[in-house]
Amino acid sequence: MHRKPAVTDRIRREKNRRTGEILQAALKVMLEKSYTGATMDDIAAGAGITKPTIYQYFRTKDELFAALIEPLIISLADKLDAIRTAVESEKYKSGKKIIRDVYNVYYDTFESDPDLFRLFVIFQQVGMNAGMSGVAVEKIREIGGKCFIAGQSIVSAAVARGLFRKVDVPHTTDFVWGSFWGIVQVEQNKWGRDGISPYLKPVLKFGENLLIAALVQD
Amino acid sequence: MHRKPAVTDRIRREKNRRTGEILQAALKVMLEKSYTGATMDDIAAGAGITKPTIYQYFRTKDELFAALIEPLIISLADKLDAIRTAVESEKYKSGKKIIRDVYNVYYDTFESDPDLFRLFVIFQQVGMNAGMSGVAVEKIREIGGKCFIAGQSIVSAAVARGLFRKVDVPHTTDFVWGSFWGIVQVEQNKWGRDGISPYLKPVLKFGENLLIAALVQD
DNA sequence: TTCAGTATTTTACTCATGGTAAAATTATTT
DNA sequence: AAATAATTTTACCATGAGTAAAATACTGAA
């Protein structure tokens, strides 16, 4: 059947709008009740529809969850990749600045939407041990991998250009990523469900200075 | 009703044996299928009994889980507390040794039973965001708190005795705990379900050296 | 405007799983 | 051997993810 282009357009807009409504409701409910506690019926009710309609837009609860945090992790990957490019094209004069920038990327990503970031943490925690699957979930994992590779490339390039001491690249990358991740979790758990721990920034800063002392030759 | 002491004894032994069988089966199944994937029926089948019998010994799945990892976290708390006592009673001559010992405690706890440790990580991850409750779970949380306090006391005492530089105690403690925790998770996620990541030890060592450089005055 | 065809949404389910009440079984004391 | 107490199992409930099919709303052509 042929359809008028104007109509096709409107339909696509409506679909996007509904997708947005679902995501918005999902975010709200999941923030309130955490992933496990948020039921699909809750989310549907929040969006003013019924459960099966959600399944018209998202294949599973996991994929809905993944779609929610996708923009955040994409932005993270992009920012890290930008630093990588800058290091590789010799834009940086000091290793210190690289480390500061990397930590700022982490922190900015967190600060720009702490609620969403909290969901991101939950996604990693739940996803890793409750065997999630599905297209969207794989996508997130893939982008996560990109973050990791960007991190490795940054360290590797910085070492090659003499901006960092001759450290072991995988160990350093694992340490940076792992410590950031762990600190965020610890602060979040200590602080509870609402708001940002006021300690997060200073503790990350502490780690940043530690790394600078260890990695940068003066 | 009065019972002969020998019989009472045997009954207690039988109860302990069954408890042990359930825990063993639970460990096996949870390692295979992770917490969420392990059903109570699975565990019961593994122990050669039926589900309701488990509920005779453990109030909820959460408590069964908690009972599983309790010995591990108690041992961790004890070891940290021993270091605390040693620092406070001036047994340590160097800050370096303190940091090495703390990291060894972490690593030994992990190495003595990696499978159990993996469950411990899952427990934290799942428990934190799937609102666990119950007596046993509270107990775990309480012991976790003890670990944290021991850590703080160690740093605080070491600073007071001039073994560490004058660092901010909460920030330092959060960093040490968080980075350890994050690194374990990152390595575990990278390495997958089976075995220990060969990177864990070197990455922890990396962090250890970083901390020594930052905290210890030479 | 009305009808045939299509897309979307909802009603009314299924299935899996944590947890439980009550029946059945086994053990213990007299 | 009968009475009683403890333990285990059978048969169930409640909840929540996911789905088939009915119902509704929308689109294009006459």
XYZ file of N, CA, C and O in Angstrom, chain B residues 33-197:
660
model
N 25.303 -20.415 37.336
C 24.254 -19.613 36.706
C 24.159 -18.198 37.261
O 23.225 -17.479 36.908
N 25.055 -17.830 38.107
C 25.031 -16.510 38.743
C 23.765 -16.362 39.602
O 22.800 -17.091 39.427
N 23.785 -15.420 40.471
C 22.713 -15.307 41.465
C 21.311 -15.336 40.853
O 20.478 -16.157 41.219
N 21.061 -14.455 39.909
C 19.722 -14.354 39.335
C 19.323 -15.639 38.620
O 18.167 -16.056 38.683
N 20.282 -16.242 37.945
C 19.970 -17.424 37.161
C 19.771 -18.684 37.981
O 19.161 -19.644 37.520
N 20.275 -18.686 39.202
C 20.149 -19.871 40.047
C 18.786 -19.876 40.724
O 18.484 -18.999 41.512
N 17.973 -20.859 40.394
C 16.655 -20.923 41.031
C 16.736 -21.786 42.280
O 17.604 -22.655 42.404
N 15.798 -21.547 43.159
C 15.771 -22.305 44.394
C 15.527 -23.791 44.098
O 16.018 -24.658 44.823
N 14.774 -24.080 43.060
C 14.543 -25.471 42.675
C 15.844 -26.127 42.206
O 16.123 -27.268 42.549
N 16.620 -25.371 41.432
C 17.938 -25.864 41.016
C 18.768 -26.265 42.219
O 19.335 -27.370 42.279
N 18.850 -25.332 43.154
C 19.679 -25.553 44.333
C 19.182 -26.763 45.109
O 19.963 -27.624 45.517
N 17.856 -26.821 45.273
C 17.276 -27.952 45.994
C 17.636 -29.261 45.300
O 18.091 -30.222 45.946
N 17.470 -29.289 43.990
C 17.798 -30.498 43.229
C 19.263 -30.858 43.439
O 19.603 -32.029 43.636
N 20.114 -29.839 43.409
C 21.536 -30.070 43.618
C 21.834 -30.700 44.973
O 22.778 -31.479 45.119
N 21.020 -30.343 45.955
C 21.240 -30.883 47.301
C 20.441 -32.163 47.536
O 20.460 -32.725 48.630
N 19.713 -32.609 46.507
C 18.934 -33.838 46.625
C 17.717 -33.708 47.524
O 17.281 -34.678 48.132
N 17.164 -32.509 47.605
C 15.947 -32.296 48.391
C 14.964 -31.464 47.562
O 15.186 -31.279 46.374
N 13.898 -31.001 48.179
C 12.984 -30.139 47.448
C 13.005 -28.737 48.046
O 13.440 -28.524 49.171
N 12.493 -27.814 47.260
C 12.602 -26.393 47.596
C 12.146 -26.032 49.007
O 12.903 -25.360 49.736
N 10.945 -26.439 49.417
C 10.502 -25.985 50.739
C 11.455 -26.385 51.862
O 11.514 -25.707 52.892
N 12.173 -27.474 51.665
C 13.134 -27.872 52.704
C 14.192 -26.793 52.902
O 14.619 -26.525 54.027
N 14.603 -26.177 51.790
C 15.591 -25.097 51.917
C 15.067 -24.001 52.829
O 15.798 -23.472 53.675
N 13.777 -23.720 52.678
C 13.187 -22.634 53.465
C 13.071 -23.008 54.940
O 12.722 -22.182 55.762
N 13.334 -24.266 55.238
C 13.417 -24.691 56.633
C 14.734 -24.217 57.242
O 14.840 -24.037 58.447
N 15.714 -24.005 56.359
C 17.056 -23.676 56.837
C 17.435 -22.221 56.571
O 18.240 -21.657 57.293
N 16.848 -21.643 55.535
C 17.133 -20.244 55.196
C 15.828 -19.535 54.871
O 15.004 -20.071 54.143
N 15.688 -18.335 55.426
C 14.408 -17.649 55.278
C 14.117 -17.208 53.850
O 12.982 -17.247 53.401
N 15.140 -16.742 53.166
C 14.957 -16.278 51.786
C 16.179 -16.640 50.954
O 17.211 -17.070 51.499
N 16.064 -16.440 49.672
C 17.195 -16.671 48.777
C 18.350 -15.741 49.151
O 19.512 -16.154 49.145
N 17.997 -14.507 49.467
C 19.017 -13.541 49.873
C 19.827 -14.045 51.060
O 21.044 -13.935 51.089
N 19.119 -14.599 52.046
C 19.826 -15.046 53.244
C 20.709 -16.249 52.964
O 21.784 -16.384 53.551
N 20.240 -17.104 52.083
C 21.077 -18.225 51.666
C 22.361 -17.699 51.041
O 23.473 -18.130 51.365
N 22.177 -16.724 50.179
C 23.311 -16.089 49.510
C 24.254 -15.475 50.543
O 25.480 -15.688 50.521
N 23.662 -14.736 51.472
C 24.468 -14.061 52.485
C 25.252 -15.079 53.319
O 26.436 -14.878 53.601
N 24.567 -16.175 53.684
C 25.233 -17.190 54.500
C 26.441 -17.764 53.772
O 27.452 -18.119 54.377
N 26.311 -17.811 52.459
C 27.375 -18.368 51.627
C 28.652 -17.545 51.734
O 29.754 -18.094 51.822
N 28.504 -16.236 51.704
C 29.699 -15.392 51.653
C 30.108 -14.867 53.024
O 31.127 -14.203 53.148
N 29.325 -15.178 54.036
C 29.628 -14.656 55.372
C 31.041 -14.978 55.839
O 31.752 -14.073 56.291
N 31.469 -16.255 55.743
C 32.817 -16.549 56.242
C 33.889 -15.717 55.566
O 34.837 -15.262 56.211
N 33.726 -15.497 54.273
C 34.729 -14.739 53.530
C 34.859 -13.318 54.055
O 35.957 -12.829 54.319
N 33.716 -12.670 54.231
C 33.787 -11.257 54.625
C 34.181 -11.116 56.089
O 34.861 -10.167 56.471
N 33.824 -12.106 56.911
C 34.277 -12.069 58.301
C 35.798 -12.176 58.357
O 36.457 -11.420 59.076
N 36.326 -13.089 57.553
C 37.785 -13.246 57.542
C 38.464 -11.963 57.069
O 39.494 -11.541 57.603
N 37.853 -11.314 56.072
C 38.408 -10.055 55.580
C 38.414 -8.998 56.687
O 39.437 -8.341 56.944
N 37.294 -8.882 57.371
C 37.190 -7.889 58.443
C 38.198 -8.177 59.552
O 38.849 -7.258 60.070
N 38.327 -9.455 59.894
C 39.274 -9.829 60.960
C 40.697 -9.445 60.600
O 41.432 -8.886 61.413
N 41.073 -9.777 59.378
C 42.451 -9.505 58.960
C 42.741 -8.003 58.951
O 43.806 -7.558 59.385
N 41.780 -7.234 58.453
C 41.982 -5.786 58.445
C 42.077 -5.255 59.872
O 42.897 -4.374 60.169
N 41.243 -5.816 60.715
C 41.245 -5.355 62.093
C 42.567 -5.683 62.783
O 43.051 -4.902 63.618
N 43.148 -6.809 62.416
C 44.450 -7.170 62.975
C 45.495 -6.124 62.595
O 46.320 -5.705 63.419
N 45.449 -5.697 61.345
C 46.394 -4.662 60.909
C 46.151 -3.372 61.694
O 47.085 -2.714 62.152
N 44.882 -3.039 61.850
C 44.543 -1.834 62.604
C 45.166 -1.884 64.001
O 45.855 -0.949 64.431
N 44.945 -2.999 64.676
C 45.506 -3.149 66.018
C 47.019 -2.988 65.999
O 47.593 -2.284 66.836
N 47.640 -3.632 65.030
C 49.097 -3.563 64.940
C 49.574 -2.123 64.749
O 50.521 -1.671 65.384
N 48.877 -1.397 63.850
C 49.282 -0.012 63.613
C 49.090 0.810 64.882
O 49.965 1.585 65.282
N 47.940 0.609 65.508
C 47.629 1.422 66.687
C 48.560 1.118 67.856
O 48.809 1.988 68.697
N 49.062 -0.115 67.903
C 49.996 -0.424 68.989
C 51.444 -0.359 68.499
O 52.326 -1.059 69.017
N 51.642 0.458 67.487
C 52.994 0.805 67.018
C 53.856 -0.381 66.591
O 55.075 -0.354 66.756
N 53.226 -1.412 66.061
C 54.003 -2.569 65.609
C 54.669 -2.312 64.259
O 55.583 -3.021 63.873
N 54.179 -1.328 63.548
C 54.733 -1.074 62.212
C 55.822 -0.007 62.253
O 55.682 1.010 62.939
N 56.903 -0.266 61.524
C 57.991 0.721 61.446
C 57.890 1.571 60.190
O 58.477 2.646 60.111
N 57.212 1.040 59.166
C 57.134 1.801 57.912
C 55.722 1.800 57.343
O 54.993 0.810 57.486
N 55.369 2.902 56.705
C 54.061 3.012 56.066
C 53.956 2.058 54.889
O 52.882 1.497 54.602
N 55.075 1.875 54.221
C 55.128 0.975 53.077
C 54.612 -0.413 53.457
O 53.779 -1.003 52.752
N 55.107 -0.918 54.576
C 54.707 -2.253 55.033
C 53.197 -2.305 55.291
O 52.541 -3.319 54.998
N 52.652 -1.239 55.832
C 51.204 -1.210 56.091
C 50.429 -1.377 54.793
O 49.539 -2.230 54.690
N 50.802 -0.590 53.810
C 50.086 -0.658 52.528
C 50.230 -2.038 51.908
O 49.257 -2.633 51.440
N 51.441 -2.561 51.930
C 51.652 -3.904 51.368
C 50.761 -4.918 52.089
O 50.141 -5.760 51.463
N 50.721 -4.826 53.398
C 49.920 -5.785 54.166
C 48.431 -5.660 53.845
O 47.734 -6.664 53.694
N 47.952 -4.442 53.752
C 46.533 -4.244 53.441
C 46.215 -4.863 52.079
O 45.246 -5.613 51.931
N 47.048 -4.569 51.096
C 46.798 -5.125 49.770
C 46.909 -6.641 49.774
O 46.154 -7.322 49.077
N 47.826 -7.165 50.574
C 47.931 -8.624 50.656
C 46.684 -9.247 51.268
O 46.258 -10.315 50.855
N 46.116 -8.550 52.243
C 44.870 -9.040 52.824
C 43.805 -9.132 51.741
O 43.150 -10.155 51.573
N 43.654 -8.059 50.985
C 42.692 -8.091 49.892
C 42.990 -9.255 48.969
O 42.127 -10.078 48.665
N 44.238 -9.325 48.546
C 44.548 -10.324 47.545
C 44.426 -11.748 48.070
O 43.906 -12.623 47.390
N 44.888 -11.955 49.316
C 44.779 -13.296 49.903
C 43.326 -13.729 50.021
O 42.986 -14.877 49.744
N 42.503 -12.805 50.464
C 41.082 -13.128 50.597
C 40.532 -13.581 49.255
O 39.787 -14.551 49.159
N 40.935 -12.890 48.252
C 40.511 -13.272 46.910
C 41.068 -14.632 46.512
O 40.337 -15.518 46.080
N 42.373 -14.778 46.709
C 43.062 -15.966 46.203
C 42.670 -17.249 46.943
O 42.659 -18.326 46.364
N 42.323 -17.094 48.231
C 42.027 -18.298 49.011
C 40.778 -19.013 48.482
O 40.625 -20.206 48.655
N 39.885 -18.297 47.862
C 38.726 -18.924 47.228
C 38.123 -17.989 46.177
O 37.139 -17.297 46.438
N 38.699 -17.999 44.999
C 38.279 -17.054 43.954
C 36.807 -17.177 43.592
O 36.143 -16.167 43.333
N 36.308 -18.413 43.590
C 34.904 -18.610 43.248
C 33.999 -17.908 44.259
O 33.063 -17.205 43.903
N 34.314 -18.139 45.516
C 33.527 -17.515 46.566
C 33.643 -15.999 46.467
O 32.661 -15.275 46.636
N 34.836 -15.546 46.154
C 35.037 -14.104 46.039
C 34.202 -13.536 44.902
O 33.638 -12.447 45.017
N 34.093 -14.288 43.844
C 33.263 -13.840 42.717
C 31.824 -13.662 43.171
O 31.155 -12.691 42.816
N 31.368 -14.607 43.981
C 30.010 -14.484 44.525
C 29.890 -13.247 45.407
O 28.853 -12.580 45.415
N 30.935 -12.963 46.140
C 30.943 -11.792 47.013
C 30.736 -10.527 46.178
O 29.913 -9.659 46.524
N 31.449 -10.446 45.087
C 31.292 -9.287 44.201
C 29.847 -9.195 43.701
O 29.218 -8.141 43.751
N 29.317 -10.340 43.269
C 27.942 -10.358 42.786
C 26.983 -9.925 43.887
O 26.052 -9.152 43.654
N 27.243 -10.412 45.077
C 26.385 -10.054 46.213
C 26.317 -8.541 46.389
O 25.239 -7.963 46.534
N 27.473 -7.922 46.369
C 27.503 -6.467 46.513
C 26.730 -5.802 45.386
O 25.915 -4.922 45.601
N 27.020 -6.261 44.170
C 26.404 -5.638 42.998
C 24.891 -5.800 43.014
O 24.153 -4.837 42.859
N 24.456 -7.041 43.194
C 23.018 -7.290 43.185
C 22.363 -6.674 44.408
O 21.362 -5.974 44.314
N 22.962 -6.937 45.561
C 22.362 -6.488 46.812
C 22.156 -4.990 46.870
O 21.131 -4.515 47.357
N 23.118 -4.261 46.309
C 23.040 -2.816 46.410
C 21.865 -2.243 45.637
O 21.294 -1.244 46.042
N 21.525 -2.877 44.529
C 20.473 -2.242 43.738
C 19.178 -3.034 43.672
O 18.202 -2.562 43.116
N 19.163 -4.223 44.285
C 17.908 -4.969 44.314
C 17.432 -5.082 45.749
O 17.075 -6.145 46.216
N 17.502 -3.956 46.440
C 17.078 -3.818 47.839
C 16.935 -5.096 48.640
O 15.832 -5.510 48.973
N 18.024 -5.739 48.929
C 17.969 -6.925 49.768
C 17.647 -6.531 51.213
O 17.957 -5.449 51.663
N 17.045 -7.467 51.904
C 16.793 -7.216 53.316
C 16.892 -8.532 54.064
O 17.153 -9.570 53.483
N 16.672 -8.507 55.363
C 16.767 -9.740 56.128
C 17.935 -9.705 57.084
O 18.876 -8.935 56.894
N 17.867 -10.556 58.070
C 18.854 -10.552 59.149
C 20.253 -10.794 58.612
O 21.180 -10.011 58.847
N 20.407 -11.898 57.884
C 21.736 -12.275 57.414
C 22.331 -11.200 56.522
O 23.522 -10.903 56.588
N 21.472 -10.614 55.690
C 21.955 -9.596 54.766
C 22.437 -8.374 55.540
O 23.483 -7.790 55.234
N 21.685 -8.014 56.569
C 22.104 -6.886 57.405
C 23.452 -7.179 58.055
O 24.292 -6.298 58.191
N 23.606 -8.425 58.439
C 24.861 -8.839 59.070
C 26.034 -8.587 58.123
O 27.062 -8.036 58.514
N 25.858 -9.018 56.881
C 26.916 -8.812 55.891
C 27.227 -7.325 55.753
O 28.378 -6.905 55.737
N 26.171 -6.542 55.665
C 26.357 -5.108 55.521
C 27.135 -4.559 56.718
O 28.013 -3.714 56.572
N 26.786 -5.081 57.880
C 27.436 -4.617 59.114
C 28.930 -4.951 59.088
O 29.763 -4.098 59.397
N 29.242 -6.182 58.695
C 30.650 -6.576 58.638
C 31.377 -5.758 57.578
O 32.520 -5.350 57.771
N 30.699 -5.494 56.473
C 31.266 -4.629 55.447
C 31.626 -3.273 56.037
O 32.693 -2.728 55.759
N 30.717 -2.767 56.843
C 30.986 -1.498 57.522
C 32.216 -1.586 58.403
O 33.024 -0.655 58.444
N 32.386 -2.734 59.050
C 33.569 -2.927 59.903
C 34.855 -2.849 59.090
O 35.842 -2.246 59.517
N 34.837 -3.484 57.931
C 35.994 -3.420 57.046
C 36.341 -1.965 56.764
O 37.497 -1.550 56.801
N 35.286 -1.214 56.490
C 35.483 0.182 56.131
C 36.088 0.964 57.292
O 37.041 1.728 57.131
N 35.521 0.735 58.465
C 36.012 1.443 59.646
C 37.452 1.041 59.954
O 38.291 1.889 60.289
N 37.741 -0.247 59.813
C 39.117 -0.700 60.020
C 40.054 0.043 59.081
O 41.115 0.531 59.502
N 39.644 0.150 57.815
C 40.451 0.874 56.837
C 40.708 2.304 57.273
O 41.845 2.786 57.254
N 39.649 2.967 57.684
C 39.789 4.356 58.134
C 40.722 4.459 59.334
O 41.577 5.339 59.392
N 40.552 3.530 60.267
C 41.388 3.571 61.473
C 42.858 3.363 61.120
O 43.734 4.001 61.709
N 43.092 2.454 60.181
C 44.479 2.193 59.777
C 45.111 3.466 59.221
O 46.192 3.882 59.642
N 44.407 4.100 58.289
C 44.955 5.323 57.683
C 45.152 6.392 58.755
O 46.211 7.021 58.854
N 44.117 6.556 59.554
C 44.159 7.590 60.583
C 45.322 7.380 61.558
O 46.079 8.312 61.864
N 45.476 6.135 62.004
C 46.557 5.845 62.956
C 47.924 6.015 62.296
O 48.876 6.517 62.926
N 48.011 5.598 61.033
C 49.296 5.714 60.340
C 49.687 7.176 60.149
O 50.859 7.540 60.280
N 48.707 8.007 59.873
C 48.985 9.437 59.731
C 49.419 10.006 61.078
O 50.421 10.726 61.174
N 48.666 9.648 62.118
C 48.969 10.175 63.455
C 50.383 9.806 63.896
O 51.046 10.572 64.595
N 50.837 8.611 63.474
C 52.171 8.171 63.881
C 53.252 8.555 62.875
O 54.398 8.113 62.995
N 52.897 9.352 61.916
C 53.895 9.837 60.960
C 54.339 8.786 59.953
O 55.343 8.964 59.269
N 53.588 7.688 59.840
C 53.971 6.658 58.868
C 53.422 6.979 57.472
O 53.981 6.540 56.464
N 52.316 7.714 57.436
C 51.792 8.233 56.162
C 51.938 9.752 56.162
O 51.992 10.381 57.219
N 51.938 10.326 54.975
C 51.864 11.792 54.870
C 50.527 12.268 55.417
O 49.595 11.485 55.591
N 50.386 13.541 55.627
C 49.141 14.074 56.186
C 48.072 14.152 55.108
O 47.784 15.210 54.556
N 47.467 13.012 54.836
C 46.420 12.955 53.816
C 45.051 13.052 54.467
O 44.906 12.858 55.670
N 44.072 13.344 53.631
C 42.694 13.345 54.109
C 42.252 11.892 54.329
O 42.257 11.089 53.384
N 41.870 11.574 55.545
C 41.604 10.163 55.871
C 40.419 9.579 55.090
O 40.574 8.538 54.447
N 39.228 10.214 55.120
C 38.111 9.600 54.368
C 38.412 9.457 52.880
O 38.109 8.413 52.289
N 39.020 10.473 52.291
C 39.303 10.372 50.859
C 40.234 9.206 50.567
O 40.027 8.438 49.631
N 41.262 9.095 51.386
C 42.227 8.015 51.162
C 41.554 6.653 51.305
O 41.719 5.767 50.461
N 40.777 6.506 52.362
C 40.109 5.221 52.578
C 39.173 4.891 51.420
O 39.185 3.775 50.895
N 38.380 5.867 51.029
C 37.475 5.635 49.900
C 38.242 5.235 48.654
O 37.836 4.343 47.920
N 39.361 5.900 48.459
C 40.129 5.595 47.256
C 40.669 4.163 47.294
O 40.542 3.428 46.312
N 41.250 3.792 48.408
C 41.840 2.453 48.503
C 40.772 1.387 48.297
O 40.890 0.502 47.452
N 39.713 1.504 49.052
C 38.633 0.531 48.974
C 38.006 0.530 47.578
O 37.850 -0.517 46.941
N 37.690 1.707 47.092
C 37.041 1.825 45.781
C 37.905 1.288 44.666
O 37.423 0.559 43.804
N 39.185 1.623 44.685
C 40.016 1.185 43.572
C 40.207 -0.331 43.621
O 40.130 -0.994 42.582
N 40.391 -0.870 44.803
C 40.494 -2.328 44.920
C 39.255 -2.988 44.324
O 39.324 -3.864 43.463
N 38.128 -2.505 44.786
C 36.856 -3.055 44.393
C 36.629 -2.954 42.894
O 36.232 -3.912 42.222
N 36.890 -1.786 42.351
C 36.692 -1.553 40.920
C 37.615 -2.417 40.083
O 37.193 -2.981 39.068
N 38.854 -2.540 40.525
C 39.809 -3.334 39.753
C 39.370 -4.799 39.716
O 39.385 -5.434 38.664
N 38.983 -5.310 40.868
C 38.517 -6.696 40.905
C 37.362 -6.885 39.919
O 37.334 -7.836 39.139
N 36.430 -5.944 39.925
C 35.284 -6.064 39.026
C 35.689 -6.010 37.565
O 35.246 -6.825 36.752
N 36.522 -5.048 37.242
C 36.935 -4.901 35.846
C 37.638 -6.164 35.366
O 37.345 -6.694 34.294
N 38.535 -6.676 36.192
C 39.256 -7.884 35.789
C 38.316 -9.066 35.647
O 38.425 -9.869 34.738
N 37.379 -9.145 36.593
C 36.443 -10.256 36.562
C 35.553 -10.190 35.319
O 35.314 -11.194 34.662
N 35.103 -9.004 35.010
C 34.236 -8.848 33.846
C 34.997 -9.144 32.561
O 34.465 -9.766 31.653
N 36.227 -8.688 32.504
C 37.018 -8.938 31.304
C 37.296 -10.419 31.135
O 37.281 -10.944 30.034
N 37.566 -11.079 32.239
C 38.013 -12.455 32.167
C 36.873 -13.441 32.039
O 37.068 -14.582 31.639
N 35.676 -13.017 32.404
C 34.527 -13.905 32.276
C 34.357 -14.802 33.475
O 34.981 -14.608 34.509
N 33.478 -15.777 33.329
C 33.020 -16.571 34.452
C 34.060 -17.494 35.063
O 34.027 -17.777 36.249
N 34.967 -18.001 34.244
C 35.812 -19.060 34.790
C 37.249 -18.635 35.035
O 37.903 -18.060 34.173
N 37.699 -18.906 36.234
C 39.093 -18.665 36.564
C 39.385 -17.242 36.997
O 38.514 -16.380 37.029
N 40.640 -17.018 37.319
C 41.089 -15.710 37.782
C 41.812 -15.008 36.644
O 42.593 -15.627 35.931
N 41.553 -13.739 36.517
C 42.315 -12.971 35.538
C 43.773 -12.909 35.968
O 44.077 -12.582 37.106
